[in-house]
Tab-separated table of C-alpha atoms in Angstrom:
chain	number	residue	atom	x	y	z
A	1	UNK	CA	-10.096	109.599	57.497
A	2	UNK	CA	-8.136	109.071	60.675
A	3	UNK	CA	-6.587	111.884	62.610
A	4	UNK	CA	-3.082	112.599	61.376
A	5	UNK	CA	-1.185	114.964	63.628
A	6	UNK	CA	2.581	114.833	63.649
A	7	UNK	CA	3.291	117.908	65.697
A	8	UNK	CA	5.011	117.275	68.990
A	9	UNK	CA	3.347	120.477	70.163
A	10	UNK	CA	0.048	118.660	69.726
A	11	UNK	CA	1.442	115.676	71.572
A	12	UNK	CA	2.506	117.887	74.460
A	13	UNK	CA	-0.954	119.401	74.611
A	14	UNK	CA	-2.703	116.046	74.561
A	15	UNK	CA	-0.324	114.645	77.132
A	16	UNK	CA	-0.996	117.597	79.386
A	17	UNK	CA	-4.765	117.584	79.004
A	18	UNK	CA	-5.564	113.924	78.578
A	19	UNK	CA	-2.741	112.113	80.211
A	20	UNK	CA	-1.394	114.587	82.717
A	21	UNK	CA	2.145	115.787	83.122
A	22	UNK	CA	4.685	113.802	85.024
A	23	UNK	CA	8.354	114.415	85.197
A	24	UNK	CA	10.793	111.924	83.837
A	25	UNK	CA	14.396	111.795	84.919
A	26	UNK	CA	16.788	112.592	82.127
A	27	UNK	CA	18.918	109.572	82.828
A	28	UNK	CA	16.027	107.103	82.524
A	29	UNK	CA	14.786	108.309	79.140
A	30	UNK	CA	16.601	109.353	76.028
A	31	UNK	CA	18.617	107.116	73.824
A	32	UNK	CA	22.042	105.751	74.548
A	33	UNK	CA	25.182	105.375	72.474
A	34	UNK	CA	25.405	102.975	69.553
A	35	UNK	CA	26.082	99.996	71.828
A	36	UNK	CA	23.240	100.643	74.282
A	37	UNK	CA	19.462	100.427	73.958
A	38	UNK	CA	17.337	102.018	76.656
A	39	UNK	CA	14.080	100.100	77.150
A	40	UNK	CA	11.022	101.258	79.094
A	41	UNK	CA	8.503	98.742	80.410
A	42	UNK	CA	5.763	98.748	83.016
A	43	UNK	CA	6.833	97.459	86.422
A	44	UNK	CA	4.083	94.828	86.139
A	45	UNK	CA	6.396	93.131	83.628
A	46	UNK	CA	9.340	93.050	86.015
A	47	UNK	CA	9.260	89.286	86.577
A	48	UNK	CA	10.534	88.531	83.089
A	49	UNK	CA	11.890	91.723	81.498
A	50	UNK	CA	15.333	91.692	83.141
A	51	UNK	CA	15.634	87.987	82.366
A	52	UNK	CA	14.760	88.768	78.767
A	53	UNK	CA	17.311	91.599	78.607
A	54	UNK	CA	19.985	89.376	80.157
A	55	UNK	CA	19.384	86.709	77.510
A	56	UNK	CA	19.719	89.320	74.758
A	57	UNK	CA	22.821	90.866	76.278
A	58	UNK	CA	24.580	87.501	76.524
A	59	UNK	CA	24.479	87.024	72.764
A	60	UNK	CA	24.738	90.581	71.399
A	61	UNK	CA	27.301	93.367	71.388
A	62	UNK	CA	24.408	95.794	71.766
A	63	UNK	CA	23.297	95.910	75.382
A	64	UNK	CA	19.764	96.589	76.642
A	65	UNK	CA	19.194	98.638	79.791
A	66	UNK	CA	15.744	98.142	81.352
A	67	UNK	CA	13.872	100.933	83.137
A	68	UNK	CA	10.784	99.860	85.076
A	69	UNK	CA	8.068	102.533	85.138
A	70	UNK	CA	5.104	102.298	87.519
A	71	UNK	CA	2.246	100.833	85.480
A	72	UNK	CA	-0.277	103.443	86.617
A	73	UNK	CA	1.986	106.271	85.402
A	74	UNK	CA	3.375	104.669	82.275
A	75	UNK	CA	1.235	106.280	79.566
A	76	UNK	CA	1.565	109.796	80.897
A	77	UNK	CA	5.304	109.448	81.528
A	78	UNK	CA	5.884	108.139	78.033
A	79	UNK	CA	3.721	110.854	76.487
A	80	UNK	CA	5.591	113.552	78.335
A	81	UNK	CA	8.996	112.078	77.500
A	82	UNK	CA	8.119	111.744	73.814
A	83	UNK	CA	6.860	115.318	73.668
A	84	UNK	CA	10.065	116.541	75.311
A	85	UNK	CA	12.424	114.557	73.066
A	86	UNK	CA	13.486	112.372	75.976
A	87	UNK	CA	11.897	109.071	75.000
A	88	UNK	CA	13.823	105.777	75.260
A	89	UNK	CA	15.015	103.722	72.295
A	90	UNK	CA	12.336	101.051	72.865
A	91	UNK	CA	8.997	101.366	74.660
A	92	UNK	CA	6.716	98.449	75.538
A	93	UNK	CA	3.201	99.916	75.325
A	94	UNK	CA	-0.257	98.570	76.166
A	95	UNK	CA	-1.440	97.877	72.642
A	96	UNK	CA	-4.643	99.912	72.986
A	97	UNK	CA	-2.552	103.110	73.066
A	98	UNK	CA	-0.368	102.398	70.028
A	99	UNK	CA	-2.766	103.991	67.451
A	100	UNK	CA	-2.908	107.167	69.541
A	101	UNK	CA	0.855	107.496	69.906
A	102	UNK	CA	1.303	106.722	66.203
A	103	UNK	CA	-1.284	109.384	65.299
A	104	UNK	CA	0.589	112.138	67.169
A	105	UNK	CA	3.962	111.286	65.675
A	106	UNK	CA	5.487	109.768	68.794
A	107	UNK	CA	6.507	106.488	67.139
A	108	UNK	CA	8.807	105.449	64.297
A	109	UNK	CA	7.380	103.839	61.169
A	110	UNK	CA	9.040	100.415	61.003
A	111	UNK	CA	7.207	99.144	57.907
A	112	UNK	CA	10.369	98.144	56.031
A	113	UNK	CA	11.788	96.104	58.907
A	114	UNK	CA	8.388	94.576	59.685
A	115	UNK	CA	7.830	93.448	56.110
A	116	UNK	CA	11.157	91.598	56.171
A	117	UNK	CA	10.185	89.483	59.211
A	118	UNK	CA	9.675	85.924	57.900
A	119	UNK	CA	7.052	85.143	60.571
A	120	UNK	CA	5.029	88.386	60.491
A	121	UNK	CA	1.966	86.500	59.217
A	122	UNK	CA	2.185	84.097	62.178
A	123	UNK	CA	1.729	86.752	64.861
A	124	UNK	CA	-1.423	87.637	66.807
A	125	UNK	CA	-3.690	89.424	64.300
A	126	UNK	CA	-5.179	91.626	67.009
A	127	UNK	CA	-1.739	92.871	68.054
A	128	UNK	CA	-0.679	93.388	64.436
A	129	UNK	CA	-3.756	95.494	63.656
A	130	UNK	CA	-3.039	97.801	66.582
A	131	UNK	CA	0.410	98.546	65.177
A	132	UNK	CA	-0.930	99.930	61.897
A	133	UNK	CA	-1.682	103.584	61.282
A	134	UNK	CA	-2.257	105.520	58.070
A	135	UNK	CA	-0.531	102.919	55.908
A	136	UNK	CA	2.472	102.475	58.195
A	137	UNK	CA	3.527	99.951	60.842
A	138	UNK	CA	4.538	101.325	64.239
A	139	UNK	CA	4.930	98.318	66.552
A	140	UNK	CA	5.544	94.586	66.781
A	141	UNK	CA	3.498	92.183	68.961
A	142	UNK	CA	5.250	91.330	72.218
A	143	UNK	CA	3.134	89.782	74.995
A	144	UNK	CA	-0.486	88.566	75.065
A	145	UNK	CA	-3.294	88.511	77.602
A	146	UNK	CA	-6.640	87.320	76.249
A	147	UNK	CA	-10.097	87.189	77.808
A	148	UNK	CA	-11.864	83.872	78.452
A	149	UNK	CA	-14.610	82.386	80.629
A	150	UNK	CA	-13.703	81.060	84.088
A	151	UNK	CA	-16.450	78.938	85.641
A	152	UNK	CA	-17.003	77.234	88.979
A	153	UNK	CA	-17.522	73.507	88.365
A	154	UNK	CA	-18.754	72.906	91.899
A	155	UNK	CA	-21.550	75.461	91.515
A	156	UNK	CA	-22.428	74.055	88.093
A	157	UNK	CA	-22.845	70.603	89.670
A	158	UNK	CA	-24.881	72.022	92.571
A	159	UNK	CA	-27.248	73.614	90.045
A	160	UNK	CA	-27.717	70.331	88.160
A	161	UNK	CA	-25.523	71.459	85.246
A	162	UNK	CA	-22.820	69.321	83.654
A	163	UNK	CA	-19.552	70.760	85.020
A	164	UNK	CA	-17.645	69.392	82.042
A	165	UNK	CA	-19.919	71.141	79.541
A	166	UNK	CA	-19.554	74.920	79.929
A	167	UNK	CA	-22.016	77.267	78.180
A	168	UNK	CA	-21.514	77.342	74.414
A	169	UNK	CA	-23.927	80.170	73.582
A	170	UNK	CA	-24.953	83.454	75.183
A	171	UNK	CA	-28.372	81.959	75.967
A	172	UNK	CA	-26.657	79.087	77.803
A	173	UNK	CA	-24.537	81.581	79.791
A	174	UNK	CA	-27.691	83.321	80.978
A	175	UNK	CA	-29.519	80.054	81.716
A	176	UNK	CA	-26.564	78.690	83.713
A	177	UNK	CA	-26.213	81.950	85.655
A	178	UNK	CA	-29.866	81.951	86.622
A	179	UNK	CA	-29.788	78.244	87.581
A	180	UNK	CA	-26.777	78.750	89.856
A	181	UNK	CA	-28.381	81.777	91.505
A	182	UNK	CA	-31.456	79.676	92.206
A	183	UNK	CA	-29.374	77.395	94.464
A	184	UNK	CA	-29.343	80.216	97.049
A	185	UNK	CA	-26.844	80.216	99.943
A	186	UNK	CA	-25.369	83.480	98.667
A	187	UNK	CA	-24.465	81.979	95.310
A	188	UNK	CA	-24.683	84.043	92.123
A	189	UNK	CA	-24.408	82.922	88.559
A	190	UNK	CA	-22.412	85.747	87.019
A	191	UNK	CA	-20.182	88.676	88.000
A	192	UNK	CA	-18.425	91.542	86.244
A	193	UNK	CA	-16.923	94.899	87.205
A	194	UNK	CA	-19.765	97.217	86.212
A	195	UNK	CA	-17.902	100.475	86.903
A	196	UNK	CA	-14.695	99.598	85.054
A	197	UNK	CA	-14.684	100.596	81.390
A	198	UNK	CA	-11.365	98.938	80.587
A	199	UNK	CA	-12.449	95.700	82.258
A	200	UNK	CA	-15.651	95.603	80.265
A	201	UNK	CA	-14.201	96.330	76.861
A	202	UNK	CA	-12.039	93.289	77.699
A	203	UNK	CA	-14.902	91.024	78.772
A	204	UNK	CA	-18.121	92.183	77.070
A	205	UNK	CA	-16.998	92.920	73.507
A	206	UNK	CA	-15.993	89.246	72.988
A	207	UNK	CA	-19.725	88.383	73.024
A	208	UNK	CA	-20.271	91.028	70.336
A	209	UNK	CA	-17.332	89.963	68.172
A	210	UNK	CA	-18.196	86.270	68.517
A	211	UNK	CA	-21.679	87.022	67.209
A	212	UNK	CA	-20.283	88.837	64.173
A	213	UNK	CA	-20.720	92.415	65.413
A	214	UNK	CA	-18.403	95.187	66.535
A	215	UNK	CA	-18.385	98.329	68.668
A	216	UNK	CA	-16.452	100.381	66.082
A	217	UNK	CA	-15.841	100.071	62.366
A	218	UNK	CA	-12.522	98.433	61.501
A	219	UNK	CA	-10.927	101.788	60.642
A	220	UNK	CA	-12.116	103.328	63.900
A	221	UNK	CA	-14.165	106.099	62.324
A	222	UNK	CA	-17.729	104.864	62.912
A	223	UNK	CA	-19.370	103.941	66.229
A	224	UNK	CA	-21.550	100.823	66.235
A	225	UNK	CA	-22.798	100.887	69.810
A	226	UNK	CA	-26.480	100.675	68.833
A	227	UNK	CA	-25.995	97.639	66.574
A	228	UNK	CA	-28.045	94.435	67.096
A	229	UNK	CA	-25.089	92.465	68.489
A	230	UNK	CA	-24.174	95.102	71.096
A	231	UNK	CA	-27.864	95.314	71.999
A	232	UNK	CA	-28.033	91.534	72.479
A	233	UNK	CA	-24.998	91.519	74.775
A	234	UNK	CA	-26.289	94.408	76.889
A	235	UNK	CA	-29.765	92.852	77.074
A	236	UNK	CA	-28.234	89.608	78.393
A	237	UNK	CA	-26.467	91.536	81.162
A	238	UNK	CA	-29.631	93.514	81.928
A	239	UNK	CA	-31.714	90.347	82.128
A	240	UNK	CA	-29.211	88.636	84.464
A	241	UNK	CA	-29.162	91.725	86.706
A	242	UNK	CA	-32.957	91.956	86.768
A	243	UNK	CA	-33.188	88.221	87.534
A	244	UNK	CA	-30.897	88.566	90.554
A	245	UNK	CA	-28.182	86.453	88.951
A	246	UNK	CA	-25.437	88.946	89.882
A	247	UNK	CA	-24.314	90.189	93.312
A	248	UNK	CA	-24.988	93.850	94.083
A	249	UNK	CA	-21.259	94.603	94.195
A	250	UNK	CA	-21.024	94.463	90.400
A	251	UNK	CA	-22.776	97.819	89.948
A	252	UNK	CA	-20.033	99.836	91.662
A	253	UNK	CA	-17.065	97.511	91.213
A	254	UNK	CA	-14.158	99.332	89.596
A	255	UNK	CA	-12.110	96.242	88.945
A	256	UNK	CA	-11.203	93.993	91.881
A	257	UNK	CA	-14.298	92.859	93.759
A	258	UNK	CA	-15.904	90.689	91.084
A	259	UNK	CA	-12.749	88.618	90.693
A	260	UNK	CA	-12.473	88.201	94.452
A	261	UNK	CA	-16.116	87.056	94.620
A	262	UNK	CA	-15.414	84.369	92.031
A	263	UNK	CA	-12.262	83.262	93.855
A	264	UNK	CA	-14.263	82.894	97.068
A	265	UNK	CA	-16.471	80.307	95.353
A	266	UNK	CA	-19.735	82.264	95.338
A	267	UNK	CA	-19.943	83.098	91.611
A	268	UNK	CA	-20.556	80.660	88.768
A	269	UNK	CA	-19.179	82.520	85.723
A	270	UNK	CA	-16.566	85.285	85.488
A	271	UNK	CA	-14.854	86.458	82.303
A	272	UNK	CA	-11.270	87.554	82.842
A	273	UNK	CA	-7.775	87.327	81.452
A	274	UNK	CA	-4.869	84.929	81.143
A	275	UNK	CA	-3.173	86.553	84.136
A	276	UNK	CA	-6.037	85.501	86.445
A	277	UNK	CA	-4.819	81.906	86.574
A	278	UNK	CA	-1.981	82.908	88.874
A	279	UNK	CA	-4.437	84.330	91.397
A	280	UNK	CA	-6.678	81.259	91.296
A	281	UNK	CA	-3.741	78.882	91.744
A	282	UNK	CA	-2.006	80.779	94.533
A	283	UNK	CA	-1.304	78.182	97.258
A	284	UNK	CA	-2.184	80.468	100.137
A	285	UNK	CA	-4.949	82.623	98.700
A	286	UNK	CA	-6.176	80.793	95.623
A	287	UNK	CA	-9.500	79.144	94.759
A	288	UNK	CA	-10.566	76.250	97.005
A	289	UNK	CA	-12.947	74.733	94.460
A	290	UNK	CA	-12.834	73.004	91.090
A	291	UNK	CA	-12.890	75.507	88.251
A	292	UNK	CA	-12.743	75.346	84.480
A	293	UNK	CA	-11.834	77.441	81.458
A	294	UNK	CA	-13.852	77.957	78.285
A	295	UNK	CA	-14.048	80.425	75.391
A	296	UNK	CA	-16.464	83.360	75.600
A	297	UNK	CA	-19.288	82.330	73.248
A	298	UNK	CA	-21.466	84.200	70.786
A	299	UNK	CA	-25.153	83.916	70.010
A	300	UNK	CA	-24.718	80.629	68.129
A	301	UNK	CA	-22.816	77.485	69.131
A	302	UNK	CA	-19.301	77.349	67.714
A	303	UNK	CA	-18.828	81.121	67.818
A	304	UNK	CA	-16.111	82.419	70.163
A	305	UNK	CA	-14.616	85.838	70.812
A	306	UNK	CA	-11.836	87.388	72.856
A	307	UNK	CA	-10.020	90.645	73.502
A	308	UNK	CA	-6.377	90.374	72.374
A	309	UNK	CA	-4.719	92.338	75.163
A	310	UNK	CA	-1.066	92.721	76.048
A	311	UNK	CA	1.866	94.858	74.928
A	312	UNK	CA	3.465	95.842	71.645
A	313	UNK	CA	7.081	96.976	71.299
A	314	UNK	CA	7.723	100.339	69.646
A	315	UNK	CA	10.653	102.528	68.638
A	316	UNK	CA	9.811	106.087	69.719
A	317	UNK	CA	10.389	108.925	67.253
A	318	UNK	CA	13.789	110.482	67.850
A	319	UNK	CA	15.308	107.345	69.394
A	320	UNK	CA	19.080	107.810	69.532
A	321	UNK	CA	19.805	104.196	68.640
A	322	UNK	CA	17.065	103.045	66.224
A	323	UNK	CA	19.299	100.362	64.693
A	324	UNK	CA	19.989	98.824	68.092
A	325	UNK	CA	16.324	99.200	68.968
A	326	UNK	CA	15.229	97.210	65.930
A	327	UNK	CA	17.892	94.591	66.720
A	328	UNK	CA	16.118	94.046	70.045
A	329	UNK	CA	12.593	94.132	68.572
A	330	UNK	CA	13.513	91.493	66.005
A	331	UNK	CA	15.116	89.278	68.632
A	332	UNK	CA	12.171	89.751	71.046
A	333	UNK	CA	9.766	88.299	68.485
A	334	UNK	CA	12.022	85.308	67.772
A	335	UNK	CA	12.001	81.772	69.148
A	336	UNK	CA	14.430	82.314	72.055
A	337	UNK	CA	12.751	85.419	73.466
A	338	UNK	CA	9.232	84.061	73.037
A	339	UNK	CA	10.423	80.994	74.958
A	340	UNK	CA	11.676	83.164	77.838
A	341	UNK	CA	8.283	84.877	77.926
A	342	UNK	CA	6.400	81.556	77.998
A	343	UNK	CA	8.726	80.124	80.665
A	344	UNK	CA	7.671	83.013	82.906
A	345	UNK	CA	3.978	82.233	82.545
A	346	UNK	CA	3.254	84.991	80.031
A	347	UNK	CA	1.519	84.252	76.743
A	348	UNK	CA	3.664	84.688	73.605
A	349	UNK	CA	2.275	86.446	70.529
A	350	UNK	CA	3.704	84.053	67.926
A	351	UNK	CA	0.751	81.833	66.947
A	352	UNK	CA	3.109	79.355	65.275
A	353	UNK	CA	5.039	78.828	68.532
A	354	UNK	CA	2.104	78.434	70.947
A	355	UNK	CA	1.894	74.645	70.699
A	356	UNK	CA	5.552	74.024	71.556
A	357	UNK	CA	6.252	76.931	73.899
A	358	UNK	CA	2.937	77.491	75.683
A	359	UNK	CA	0.223	74.827	75.363
A	360	UNK	CA	2.785	72.119	76.125
A	361	UNK	CA	3.080	73.552	79.652
A	362	UNK	CA	-0.644	73.169	80.455
A	363	UNK	CA	-3.350	71.745	78.154
A	364	UNK	CA	-5.834	74.282	79.541
A	365	UNK	CA	-3.840	76.948	77.709
A	366	UNK	CA	-5.439	75.687	74.483
A	367	UNK	CA	-8.435	77.893	75.399
A	368	UNK	CA	-6.180	80.954	75.478
A	369	UNK	CA	-4.452	79.948	72.243
A	370	UNK	CA	-7.804	79.629	70.453
A	371	UNK	CA	-8.810	83.000	71.893
A	372	UNK	CA	-5.634	84.694	70.644
A	373	UNK	CA	-6.272	83.508	67.100
A	374	UNK	CA	-9.672	85.263	66.997
A	375	UNK	CA	-8.860	88.066	69.446
A	376	UNK	CA	-9.616	91.662	68.498
A	377	UNK	CA	-9.166	95.173	69.886
A	378	UNK	CA	-11.389	98.189	69.096
A	379	UNK	CA	-9.176	100.324	66.859
A	380	UNK	CA	-9.211	103.981	67.838
A	381	UNK	CA	-6.862	106.914	68.367
A	382	UNK	CA	-9.189	107.978	71.209
A	383	UNK	CA	-9.523	104.597	72.899
A	384	UNK	CA	-9.119	106.108	76.337
A	385	UNK	CA	-11.897	108.656	75.876
A	386	UNK	CA	-14.261	106.089	74.404
A	387	UNK	CA	-13.658	103.010	76.542
A	388	UNK	CA	-11.201	103.263	79.443
A	389	UNK	CA	-12.379	106.538	80.984
A	390	UNK	CA	-14.560	105.582	83.991
A	391	UNK	CA	-16.800	108.539	83.116
A	392	UNK	CA	-16.612	107.997	79.369
A	393	UNK	CA	-19.114	106.843	76.780
A	394	UNK	CA	-18.679	103.098	77.252
A	395	UNK	CA	-18.772	103.119	81.047
A	396	UNK	CA	-21.828	105.380	81.107
A	397	UNK	CA	-23.591	103.183	78.568
A	398	UNK	CA	-23.072	100.057	80.678
A	399	UNK	CA	-24.299	101.729	83.846
A	400	UNK	CA	-27.452	102.952	82.128
A	401	UNK	CA	-28.112	99.825	80.031
A	402	UNK	CA	-27.597	97.259	82.793
A	403	UNK	CA	-28.535	99.102	85.981
A	404	UNK	CA	-30.515	102.150	84.820
A	405	UNK	CA	-34.231	102.830	84.915
A	406	UNK	CA	-34.505	103.375	81.153
A	407	UNK	CA	-34.389	100.838	78.344
A	408	UNK	CA	-31.310	99.178	76.866
A	409	UNK	CA	-32.178	100.675	73.470
A	410	UNK	CA	-32.298	104.209	74.869
A	411	UNK	CA	-28.929	103.790	76.634
A	412	UNK	CA	-27.284	102.491	73.477
A	413	UNK	CA	-28.783	105.202	71.273
A	414	UNK	CA	-27.439	107.870	73.627
A	415	UNK	CA	-23.985	106.222	73.684
A	416	UNK	CA	-23.935	105.893	69.903
A	417	UNK	CA	-24.555	109.608	69.436
A	418	UNK	CA	-21.908	110.572	72.013
A	419	UNK	CA	-19.287	108.167	70.624
A	420	UNK	CA	-19.824	109.303	67.041
A	421	UNK	CA	-19.465	112.936	68.061
A	422	UNK	CA	-16.084	112.177	69.664
A	423	UNK	CA	-14.953	110.205	66.626
A	424	UNK	CA	-16.019	112.944	64.207
A	425	UNK	CA	-14.121	115.501	66.252
A	426	UNK	CA	-10.970	113.366	66.346
A	427	UNK	CA	-11.068	112.837	62.592
A	428	UNK	CA	-11.462	116.508	61.622
């Protein structure tokens, strides 16, 4: 049984202990009058959010006012505002945090409105699942960012590999990585950010999901970190590390160095997100080599997996204009708004619109579209404690399994016990 706490006192406590306290100006939060909807988004979404609001405002009597919140502070600011009754009418939230905020009563159940959407079955299943809690629906999918495999075609060719045939199984990933490393000259076959829990739930779990496994049960109550498929993924990373197929920087990298190493042309394979294309194609600072995109494979050919990242839109509990808020949520999931999102280089969450709005702009986007259809997210009301915390269970497990002196099995058994203890406590 999932945790079900509706007390805002509990929310205040969790926000203070787990998310920290940060002040929020009274004029930026809170709802507006019946003709105004106050919308909070992360400043990382600034390039398209005002454009999106302008398009809505041009065709509606209700007007949306956008507040950009620094991305690094967003979760704690929203938690504090919700606990203090000063939340906006609409909040765009990283989808991994939606179950938590739903569990503490910070979000409005929008099941009735959701069930009336004619295209609800055409939206990203990973995003939809994150919006569900205890029989209710608390968010709608908004933007997507999926994980996929980026590979250096020049290094593949130098290693005698077919640059037009990327690895289709985990065994082929490892073989290609070791072949590229064998070319020397400072080249490495594979890189990842070994000290970044959030990065690695985004890039490692796709191998597990593609192979038919999981890191948590679907309802988020049971840890599965010592399962055969997690063991296989961790063993592949351990073997590549032991074989010298990764640069030393991966052990301490907290999120930026591995991507830079790939962009400099010295790494063969790097799993990352949709957003990474912009960095690779930057005219001044982008990649100076031929690179390709492919799905992250599983143990067997034909299996693919991905993390369905991005944002969901929510109506916070106590919103002063819930009717206007839903008016915006419904419009934001429609054809016009999803087109504005795609025109700004962001992936829409409507599967049925991807071909016309997104893939038509670049045929390589087909890889991302396929990934979104199978993309998943570990469902948990304590996602941060389990996976994102740099000192948490997941991060510790990776450090010990890949770089430690003990065995992979021992590292996973220890992580399994620790994760289950946290889950049992959260479900009491």
